[in-house]
Amino acid sequence: MKYFKLSILLFVLLLMLTCKKNKNTVNANTDFFGPVPVDFYINMDLPSAVDLKFPNGYFYQLNAGFKGVVVYNTGFSGPDQYVAYDRTCPYRPDSSCSYVSIDSSSTLFFRCGQYLTPGKFTGCCASKFTAINGTQVEGKATRGLRQYYVTNYGNQLRITNTPL
């Protein structure tokens, strides 16, 4: 009986020592692209951003984030009224088609792909995300969109990657 317990203990110890975490898997599950500086303002009085004043309105900032940032009006009141996400799809973020765009059939969702010509959507991985919180709801992506912080200053919004 003593040898049986000892052999079980050695087996468990050996099993624990031989198991290693796959570094690529751990990194892939915690972040899908490196940190990028994000700090810009949107004046909602400008014609290009006036849609943000209305529920389900959105605005694309092309020169921010990894592949741009989309800012969205959730229709809620208070601090959750505006949300901002990086336009990079978490599934294969280095792919040239890995952009997130507003779904033309329902502005409540984003989907992976781009409108390269007006009215013609070119899909990438068929992933779909909720606009309210960026959660992945279908497709190949296994996690939600990277979210940024939004501070409301009346008719101006400030979007940053760090809380103010």
Backbone as a ProteinNet text record, in pm:
[ID]
protein_1_A
[PRIMARY]
MKYFKLSILLFVLLLMLTCKKNKNTVNANTDFFGPVPVDFYINMDLPSAVDLKFPNGYFYQLNAGFKGVVVYNTGFSGPDQYVAYDRTCPYRPDSSCSYVSIDSSSTLFFRCGQYLTPGKFTGCCASKFTAINGTQVEGKATRGLRQYYVTNYGNQLRITNTPL
[TERTIARY]
82.1	0	87.3	197.6	288.7	349.1	388.5	446.6	342.2	219.8	111.6	91.6	83.5	66.9	187.6	304.9	426.5	429.7	389.7	389.5	283.2	168.3	66.3	121.8	185.5	243.5	350.1	435.9	539.2	477.7	374.1	306.2	246	178.3	118.3	227.1	334	445.3	507.7	528.7	584	490.2	362.5	263.6	266	275.7	278.9	406	516.4	642.5	649.7	582.8	590.9	490.2	389.5	290.3	345.4	345.6	390.2	278.2	272.9	178.1	236.9	152.4	193.2	191.9	308	317.1	235.3	232.6	155.8	7.2	-43.5	-184.7	-217.5	-132.8	-157.7	-159.6	-60.5	-55.6	-171.6	-207.6	-316.3	-449.1	-464.7	-590.6	-598.7	-486.5	-491	-491.5	-434.5	-433.1	-403.9	-470.1	-451.3	-368.3	-330.3	-227.7	-171.4	-51.9	18.2	-48.5	-0.8	-59.1	-35.5	-134.8	-125.4	-174.4	-113.3	-158.9	-293.5	-386.1	-516.9	-550.3	-564.9	-604.1	-647	-777.2	-827.2	-964.4	-1003.5	-1132.8	-1220.5	-1351.5	-1448.7	-1543.9	-1554.2	-1649.3	-1779.1	-1883.1	-2008.7	-2090.3	-2043.5	-2109.4	-2065.3	-1955.9	-1909.5	-2002.5	-2027	-2117.1	-2075.3	-1945.7	-1899.6	-1929.5	-1955	-1976	-2114.3	-2201.9	-2332.8	-2418.2	-2396.3	-2472.8	-2453.8	-2342.5	-2316.8	-2416.1	-2488.3	-2585.9	-2712.5	-2726.1	-2848.6	-2818.9	-2915.3	-2895	-2859.8	-2766.8	-2714.7	-2631.5	-2602	-2513.7	-2368.9	-2285.1	-2145.6	-2053.7	-1924.8	-1822	-1694.7	-1631.2	-1503.1	-1388.9	-1292.5	-1168.2	-1059.7	-1014.4	-926	-781.6	-732.2	-589.7	-566.9	-635.7	-618.4	-628.5	-576.3	-582.1	-492.5	-521.8	-441.6	-485.3	-616.4	-670.6	-785.1	-781.7	-889.2	-976.1	-1062.4	-1151.7	-1292.8	-1390.6	-1530.7	-1591.4	-1659.2	-1727.5	-1876.6	-1951.8	-2092.2	-2177.6	-2296.1	-2392.6	-2488.5	-2483.7	-2565.5	-2711.6	-2741.2	-2877.1	-2905	-2812.5	-2826.9	-2795.1	-2832.5	-2792.9	-2680	-2606	-2497.2	-2367.3	-2278.5	-2144	-2140.9	-2249.1	-2252.3	-2312.7	-2337.1	-2399.8	-2308.5	-2179.5	-2085.3	-1983.7	-1954.9	-1851.6	-1759.3	-1635.9	-1538.2	-1460.4	-1440.2	-1368.7	-1265.7	-1158.5	-1063.6	-1132.2	-1105.3	-1168.5	-1100.7	-1002.3	-932.2	-1012.9	-1040.1	-1107.9	-1009.5	-1052	-960.2	-919.8	-988.5	-949.6	-850.8	-729.6	-621.6	-608.4	-570.4	-565.4	-466.7	-366.7	-269.6	-317.8	-430.6	-484.9	-527.4	-505.7	-539.4	-689.7	-771.7	-916.9	-977.4	-896.4	-944	-985.8	-1088.2	-1145.5	-1286.6	-1330.9	-1467.4	-1545.1	-1664	-1749.4	-1890.3	-1965.6	-2106.1	-2180.3	-2266.1	-2347.4	-2459	-2465.3	-2565	-2707.5	-2724.4	-2859.4	-2911.4	-2822.5	-2861.9	-2745.8	-2765.9	-2657.7	-2632.8	-2699.9	-2675.1	-2556	-2498.7	-2389.2	-2275.6	-2155.2	-2039.1	-2009.9	-1951.9	-1907.7	-1772	-1701.5	-1565.7	-1568.8	-1508.1	-1503.7	-1513.7	-1516.3	-1519.1	-1612.5	-1657.7	-1730.1	-1626	-1570.7	-1465.2	-1522.8	-1643.7	-1717.3	-1852.7	-1914.4	-2041.8	-2146.2	-2201.1	-2306	-2258.4	-2128.2	-2077.1	-1985.2	-2033	-1956.4	-1868.5	-1742	-1648.5	-1614.9	-1667.9	-1648.3	-1509.4	-1472.8	-1340.9	-1354.8	-1395	-1402.2	-1543.7	-1641.7	-1782.7	-1809.5	-1718.5	-1743.3	-1836.3	-1918.2	-2014.7	-2005	-2019.2	-2002	-2116.5	-2158.5	-2261.6	-2199.6	-2274.2	-2224	-2227.3	-2315.2	-2330.4	-2207.2	-2152.5	-2037.9	-1924	-1932.4	-1822.9	-1807.7	-1903.5	-1896.9	-1913.5	-1834.7	-1844.3	-1969.1	-2052.4	-2175.8	-2179.9	-2097.5	-2087.6	-1960.1	-1923.5	-1804.5	-1683.6	-1568.1	-1444.5	-1373.4	-1401.4	-1335.8	-1375.7	-1283.5	-1310.1	-1315.9	-1307.8	-1316	-1373.8	-1406.8	-1467.8	-1366.6	-1417.7	-1335.3	-1260.5	-1147.1	-1072.9	-1147.5	-1180.2	-1257.4	-1166.8	-1202.3	-1131.2	-1222.8	-1165.4	-1239.9	-1295.5	-1419.1	-1483.3	-1524	-1482.8	-1522.6	-1604.6	-1723.4	-1815.6	-1798.3	-1765	-1752.6	-1858.7	-1983.8	-2091.3	-2095.8	-2055.3	-2054.2	-1921.2	-1831.5	-1703.7	-1686.9	-1629.9	-1595.5	-1444.2	-1387.4	-1244.6	-1231.7	-1155.7	-1135.5	-988.7	-964.6	-828.5	-815.7	-692.2	-671.1	-638.1	-641.6	-622.8	-733.2	-778.4	-883.8	-831.2	-918.7	-879	-909.5
-118.4	0	125.8	118.8	231.2	261.2	156.6	174.9	225.1	184.5	228.5	379.8	429.9	573.3	651.6	597.4	663	670.6	563.9	565	661	672.9	770.4	911.6	938.6	1069.3	1103.7	1010	1032.3	1055.6	982.3	998.3	1138.8	1184.8	1318.4	1425.1	1408.4	1502.8	1507.7	1394.3	1386.7	1452.3	1429.1	1488.2	1640.8	1691.8	1836.8	1898.7	1829.5	1883.2	1882.1	1788.8	1779.3	1868.2	1915.3	2003.2	2144.5	2203.6	2340.5	2418.6	2545.4	2631.3	2669.4	2673.6	2720.1	2872.8	2934.1	3079.4	3149	3094.9	3156.7	3158.7	3050.5	3044.5	3144.5	3152.8	3246.1	3388.6	3426.7	3561.8	3588.6	3490.8	3509.7	3530.9	3472.2	3486.2	3613.1	3677.2	3796.8	3924.3	3923.2	4042	4001.6	4065	4023.8	4120.7	4235.6	4321.4	4408.8	4457.5	4533.1	4665.6	4731.8	4860.4	4966.3	5047.3	5157.3	5284	5398.4	5522.5	5566.3	5597.6	5648	5767.2	5883.6	6004.8	6107.6	6120.6	6217.8	6268.8	6381	6443.4	6436.1	6430.6	6439	6553.3	6649.3	6758.4	6714.4	6689.2	6637.7	6743.8	6869.8	6973.7	6970.9	6900.5	6890.1	6797.8	6828	6744.3	6597	6569.4	6430.3	6349.5	6418	6347.5	6370.4	6440.7	6475.3	6351.7	6240.6	6117.6	6067.3	6102.5	6058.6	6118	6222.2	6282.3	6197.5	6096.1	6015.9	5870.1	5801.2	5658.4	5578.8	5487.3	5401.8	5477.7	5605	5680.6	5640.5	5657.3	5615.2	5705.8	5694.3	5775	5692.3	5693.5	5624.5	5725.2	5697.7	5775.6	5687.7	5722.2	5633.4	5632.4	5743	5750.9	5735.2	5641.8	5615	5464.8	5418.7	5275.9	5196.1	5067	4979.1	4989.3	4980.2	4994.1	5094.2	5189.9	5287.5	5259.2	5355.3	5343.8	5377.3	5302.7	5335.4	5377.8	5493.1	5544.9	5530.5	5485.6	5448.1	5505.4	5557.5	5606.6	5492.7	5442.9	5328.3	5364.2	5492.8	5534.1	5537.4	5486	5493.3	5635.5	5667.4	5797.3	5776.8	5882.4	5872.9	5826.7	5768.5	5734.2	5621.1	5546	5436.4	5476.8	5606.9	5650.8	5629.6	5652.2	5638	5528.8	5447.5	5344.8	5358.7	5312.9	5319.7	5189.1	5138.4	5012.1	5028.5	4951.7	4944	4870.1	4909.4	4845.6	4715.7	4671.8	4548.1	4428.9	4335.5	4212.1	4125.9	4067.9	3986.6	3855.4	3814.9	3693.2	3732	3686.9	3718.8	3869.8	3943.6	4089.4	4143.1	4063.9	4111	4094.6	4029.6	4010.8	4146.3	4165.4	4293.2	4319.5	4215.6	4235.9	4242.2	4233.2	4220.5	4354.9	4416.3	4541.3	4514.6	4591.2	4580.5	4702	4676.9	4782.9	4767.6	4877.6	4872.1	4781.9	4696	4606.9	4690	4694.9	4778.3	4727.4	4599.4	4546.1	4577.6	4607.5	4644.3	4716.9	4844.7	4921.8	4881.1	4776.5	4725.5	4630.6	4602.7	4506.4	4559.4	4509.2	4527.3	4391.9	4391.7	4264.9	4283.2	4171.2	4173.7	4186.7	4292.2	4319.6	4469.6	4509	4651	4677.4	4801.6	4849.2	4915.9	4839.6	4893.4	4984.3	4956.7	5045	5069.6	5184.1	5214.1	5103.9	5055.1	4954.3	4812.2	4790.4	4655.2	4615.2	4522.3	4475.7	4358.7	4363.7	4254.2	4194.2	4075.5	4010.3	3952.5	3922.3	3864.8	3730.3	3729.3	3602.1	3570	3649.7	3630	3648.2	3711.7	3737.7	3857.3	3852.4	3958.2	3993.7	4123.8	4174.4	4269.3	4271.7	4367.1	4505.7	4606.1	4743.1	4797.6	4746.5	4796.7	4768.4	4645.7	4611.5	4540.5	4524.5	4466.5	4316.1	4248	4103.5	4030.7	3926.4	3844.4	3757.6	3755.3	3676.4	3566.7	3577.1	3468.5	3483.3	3376.5	3378.7	3316.4	3335.7	3269.6	3337.2	3463.4	3532.3	3464.9	3461.2	3395.6	3494.3	3621.9	3723.3	3851.1	3943.4	4068.7	4168.9	4285.1	4392.4	4465.1	4524.2	4605.1	4736.7	4765.4	4885.1	4995.3	5120.4	5237.7	5319.2	5412.7	5496.4	5618.9	5655.4	5773	5866.6	5993.9	6096.7	6199.9	6231.2	6323.5	6463.2	6559.5	6700	6782.4	6743.7	6815.2	6777.5	6869.9	6841.8	6786.8	6756.9	6695.3	6565	6467	6339.5	6324.8	6272.5	6240.7	6089.6	6029.9	5885.2	5859.1	5772.7	5741.5	5592	5545.8	5405.7	5391.6	5502	5496.8	5579.2	5538.4	5616.8	5752.8	5850.6	5986.9	6009.6
0	0	0	75	83.2	-54.5	-128.2	-261.6	-361	-342.7	-431.3	-417.1	-293.5	-269.4	-320.3	-300.7	-347	-499.6	-566.2	-713.1	-766.9	-700.1	-741.6	-725.7	-613.5	-587.7	-692	-723.9	-825.7	-963.1	-994.9	-1123.3	-1135.3	-1031.5	-1032.3	-1042.1	-967.8	-971.9	-1111.2	-1171.1	-1305.8	-1406.8	-1391	-1480.4	-1470.3	-1349.7	-1330.3	-1387.5	-1378.1	-1428.6	-1580.6	-1644.1	-1789.6	-1860.7	-1790.6	-1852.6	-1858.1	-1977.6	-1995.6	-2062	-2028.9	-2097.5	-2231.8	-2330.9	-2461.6	-2458.2	-2466.9	-2456.5	-2564.1	-2684	-2791.1	-2758.6	-2702	-2666.6	-2556.8	-2455.7	-2346.2	-2399.1	-2478.6	-2533.2	-2627.4	-2707.7	-2802.8	-2731.3	-2612.9	-2541.8	-2458.4	-2430	-2347.3	-2429.7	-2546.7	-2630.4	-2773.6	-2867.1	-3005.5	-3087.4	-3032.6	-3091.1	-2980.7	-3003.7	-2900.6	-2868.1	-2764	-2725.4	-2832.8	-2855.2	-2951.1	-2881.9	-2913.7	-2851.3	-2909.2	-2822.5	-2864.7	-2776.2	-2836.3	-2764.8	-2869.5	-2888.5	-2985.7	-2941.6	-3000.2	-2971.9	-3096.2	-3073.2	-3182.3	-3148.8	-3239	-3225	-3292.1	-3212.3	-3267.1	-3339.8	-3341.1	-3419.3	-3565.4	-3594.3	-3732.8	-3811.8	-3938.6	-4019.1	-4025.4	-4023.5	-4033.1	-3907.1	-3794.3	-3667.8	-3608.2	-3678.8	-3623	-3592.9	-3661.7	-3635.4	-3492.6	-3429.3	-3291.8	-3191.7	-3230.8	-3140.4	-3127.7	-3212.2	-3215.4	-3180.8	-3117.2	-3086.8	-3212.1	-3198.7	-3305.9	-3408.8	-3381.2	-3468.6	-3442.8	-3543.1	-3528.9	-3608.5	-3578.7	-3643.3	-3652.3	-3769.6	-3787.3	-3777.1	-3690.8	-3684	-3745.2	-3863.8	-3939.6	-3890.7	-3839.3	-3803.5	-3653.2	-3592.1	-3448.3	-3425.4	-3313.6	-3284.1	-3377.1	-3387.5	-3472.6	-3619.1	-3643	-3778.8	-3783.6	-3692.8	-3684.2	-3562.9	-3531.2	-3415.8	-3462.1	-3412.3	-3436.4	-3303	-3304	-3185.6	-3212.1	-3111.2	-3129.9	-3017.3	-3052.5	-2954.7	-2922.1	-2799.5	-2758.5	-2737.1	-2719	-2688.2	-2538.9	-2458.1	-2312.7	-2267.8	-2145.7	-2092.1	-1991.5	-1966.9	-1870.2	-1932.3	-1850.2	-1897.9	-2001.3	-2014.5	-2112.3	-2246.4	-2266.3	-2390.6	-2511.3	-2493.4	-2604.1	-2573.7	-2673.9	-2662.9	-2783.3	-2767.4	-2876.5	-2880.9	-3002.4	-3022.2	-3132.5	-3121.6	-3232	-3345.6	-3467.8	-3583.9	-3624	-3549	-3580.5	-3531.1	-3620.1	-3580.1	-3501.3	-3388.4	-3308.8	-3374.6	-3481.1	-3551.4	-3660.9	-3651.6	-3746.8	-3768.7	-3664.9	-3674	-3777.1	-3815.6	-3914.7	-4058.1	-4077.1	-4211.4	-4268.9	-4397.7	-4460.6	-4462.6	-4450.8	-4453	-4313.2	-4210.5	-4072.4	-4013	-4071.6	-4022.4	-3973.3	-3875.1	-3826	-3875.9	-3930.8	-3984	-3928.1	-3928.9	-3888.2	-3986.3	-3934.6	-4017.5	-4080.3	-4212.1	-4279.5	-4258.9	-4227.2	-4206.4	-4066.2	-3972.9	-3837	-3771.2	-3739.5	-3678.3	-3533.6	-3486.7	-3351.5	-3348.6	-3466.6	-3475.2	-3561.3	-3532.2	-3618.8	-3680.7	-3799.2	-3857.3	-3921.6	-3933.9	-3985.7	-4137.4	-4187.9	-4330.7	-4353.6	-4480.5	-4514.2	-4630.9	-4637.9	-4755.1	-4844.6	-4937.8	-5024.2	-5131.4	-5173.7	-5263.4	-5198.5	-5220.8	-5154.6	-5177.4	-5067.6	-5075.2	-5095.9	-5119.2	-5143.1	-5028.9	-4946.4	-4831.3	-4872.1	-4834.1	-4856.8	-4721.1	-4693.5	-4564.6	-4550.9	-4426.9	-4400.9	-4331	-4203	-4129.7	-4081.9	-4118.4	-4081.7	-3932.8	-3859.4	-3717.7	-3703.3	-3599.2	-3571.6	-3423.3	-3391.7	-3255.8	-3222.1	-3095.3	-3055	-3043.9	-3087.6	-3081.4	-2939	-2856.2	-2719.3	-2633.5	-2643	-2556.9	-2629.5	-2760.1	-2837.7	-2826.2	-2765.1	-2746.5	-2879.4	-2899.6	-3020.3	-3009.6	-3116.1	-3113.4	-3219.4	-3321.6	-3419.6	-3500.6	-3570.3	-3654.3	-3587.6	-3650.2	-3607.5	-3490.7	-3465.5	-3353.4	-3222.5	-3128.7	-3000.3	-2884.6	-2912.8	-2808.4	-2868	-2779.9	-2822.7	-2874.9	-2911.2	-2965.6	-2854.4	-2889.4	-2791.7	-2773.9	-2648.8	-2618.3	-2565.6	-2600.6	-2551.9	-2460.9	-2388.5	-2294.8	-2367.2	-2332.7	-2391.3	-2277.9	-2289.3	-2193.8	-2269.1	-2216.4	-2281.7	-2222.7	-2309.8	-2270.6	-2343.4	-2333	-2401.7	-2548.5	-2635	-2779	-2827.7	-2734.9	-2771	-2695	-2762.7	-2700.5	-2704.7	-2596.7	-2595.7	-2584.8	-2675.1	-2678.6	-2646.5	-2546.2	-2503.4	-2475.2	-2468.1	-2430.6	-2282.3	-2207.7	-2062.4	-1997.1	-1879.5	-1813.2	-1769.8	-1771.1	-1730.7	-1584.5
[MASK]
++++++++++++++++++++++++++++++++++++++++++++++++++++++++++++++++++++++++++++++++++++++++++++++++++++++++++++++++++++++++++++++++++++++++++++++++++++++++++++++++++++

